[in-house]
Coordinates of C-alpha atoms in Angstrom, one line a residue:
M17 CA -21.8 35.2 -60.1
T18 CA -18.8 35.9 -62.2
N19 CA -17.5 34.8 -65.4
T20 CA -14.2 32.9 -63.5
I21 CA -13.6 29.2 -64.4
L22 CA -12.6 27.4 -62.2
N23 CA -11.1 24.5 -61.3
F24 CA -12.9 23.6 -58.1
Q25 CA -10.5 20.5 -58.0
T26 CA -7.9 22.9 -56.8
A27 CA -9.4 25.9 -55.9
T28 CA -9.5 28.0 -52.4
G29 CA -12.2 28.4 -51.0
H30 CA -12.1 32.3 -50.8
E31 CA -11.9 31.6 -55.3
V32 CA -14.4 29.5 -55.4
L33 CA -16.7 32.7 -52.9
A34 CA -14.7 35.1 -55.1
A35 CA -16.7 33.4 -58.2
A36 CA -19.6 33.7 -56.9
G37 CA -19.4 36.6 -56.6
K38 CA -18.7 37.1 -53.0
K39 CA -16.0 39.8 -51.5
Y40 CA -15.9 39.3 -47.9
L41 CA -16.0 36.8 -45.9
R42 CA -17.6 37.0 -42.4
P43 CA -17.7 34.2 -39.8
G44 CA -20.6 34.8 -38.2
G45 CA -22.1 37.3 -40.1
R46 CA -22.1 41.3 -40.3
I47 CA -23.0 41.2 -37.2
A48 CA -20.7 39.2 -35.6
T49 CA -18.0 41.7 -37.6
E50 CA -19.1 44.6 -35.9
K51 CA -19.0 43.5 -32.7
L52 CA -15.4 42.1 -33.3
F53 CA -14.6 46.2 -34.7
Q54 CA -16.3 47.5 -31.7
W55 CA -14.6 44.7 -29.2
A56 CA -11.7 45.9 -30.9
N57 CA -11.9 49.6 -30.7
F58 CA -9.7 50.4 -33.0
Q59 CA -7.5 53.9 -33.4
P60 CA -6.4 55.8 -35.5
G61 CA -2.4 55.6 -36.5
E62 CA -2.8 51.9 -34.9
T63 CA -1.5 48.6 -37.3
V64 CA -3.9 45.6 -37.4
L65 CA -1.8 42.0 -38.4
E66 CA -4.7 40.0 -40.7
L67 CA -3.8 36.8 -41.3
G68 CA -4.9 35.4 -44.7
F69 CA -5.9 38.4 -46.7
S70 CA -7.2 37.1 -49.7
F71 CA -7.7 40.0 -52.1
G72 CA -7.7 42.7 -49.6
Y73 CA -11.2 44.0 -49.2
S74 CA -11.1 43.6 -45.8
A75 CA -7.9 45.9 -44.9
I76 CA -9.5 48.1 -47.6
A77 CA -12.4 48.9 -45.5
L78 CA -10.4 48.5 -42.8
A79 CA -8.1 51.4 -43.2
K80 CA -10.7 53.4 -44.9
R81 CA -13.4 53.2 -42.2
Y82 CA -10.7 53.3 -38.6
H83 CA -7.9 55.0 -40.4
I84 CA -5.8 52.6 -39.2
K85 CA -2.8 51.0 -41.1
V86 CA -3.2 47.4 -42.0
V87 CA -0.2 44.1 -42.9
G88 CA -1.7 41.1 -44.0
I89 CA -0.3 37.8 -44.9
E90 CA -1.5 36.3 -48.0
K91 CA 0.3 32.9 -49.1
N92 CA -1.5 32.6 -52.6
P93 CA 0.6 34.1 -54.8
D94 CA -2.2 34.9 -56.8
S95 CA -4.4 36.2 -54.7
V96 CA -1.5 38.6 -53.3
A97 CA -0.9 40.1 -56.9
R98 CA -4.6 40.9 -57.2
A99 CA -4.9 42.2 -53.5
R100 CA -2.0 44.8 -55.0
T101 CA -3.8 46.1 -57.4
N102 CA -7.3 46.5 -55.1
I103 CA -5.0 48.3 -52.3
C104 CA -3.3 50.6 -55.5
A105 CA -6.7 51.3 -56.8
A106 CA -7.8 52.5 -53.5
G107 CA -5.2 54.5 -53.3
L108 CA -4.2 53.1 -49.8
E109 CA -0.4 52.0 -50.7
N110 CA 0.6 53.6 -47.6
Q111 CA -2.1 52.8 -45.6
V112 CA -2.6 49.0 -46.6
E113 CA 0.6 46.5 -46.9
I114 CA 0.4 43.0 -48.0
I115 CA 2.9 40.2 -47.7
E116 CA 3.3 37.5 -49.6
G117 CA 3.7 34.1 -47.0
N118 CA 2.2 31.1 -44.7
I119 CA 0.7 32.6 -41.4
F120 CA 2.0 29.2 -39.8
N121 CA 5.5 30.1 -41.0
L122 CA 5.7 33.6 -39.6
E123 CA 9.3 33.5 -38.7
V124 CA 10.7 33.2 -42.4
I125 CA 9.2 36.5 -43.4

């Protein structure tokens, strides 16, 4: 577990899981995620939209593995800042982009 101090009354789910050391949220686990990747049949150069970008870990992994561009939407400003740091650390500024906004209000982004 990390040394992050959280207010559990206001923390988002991914913040709680991140504080526990979890980097990827995978409904259905890794097997289901791998199956989704097979079905998606990502091709190099394609652009993928990720809703609920969080800290960018999944997008970074997708960009590296499939040589695709990932554009993500995330509403939490702290998560956006952390994602931008992670994207830069991975050297993927030209491949992974994060936009701060609400996925339920995309028309204003």
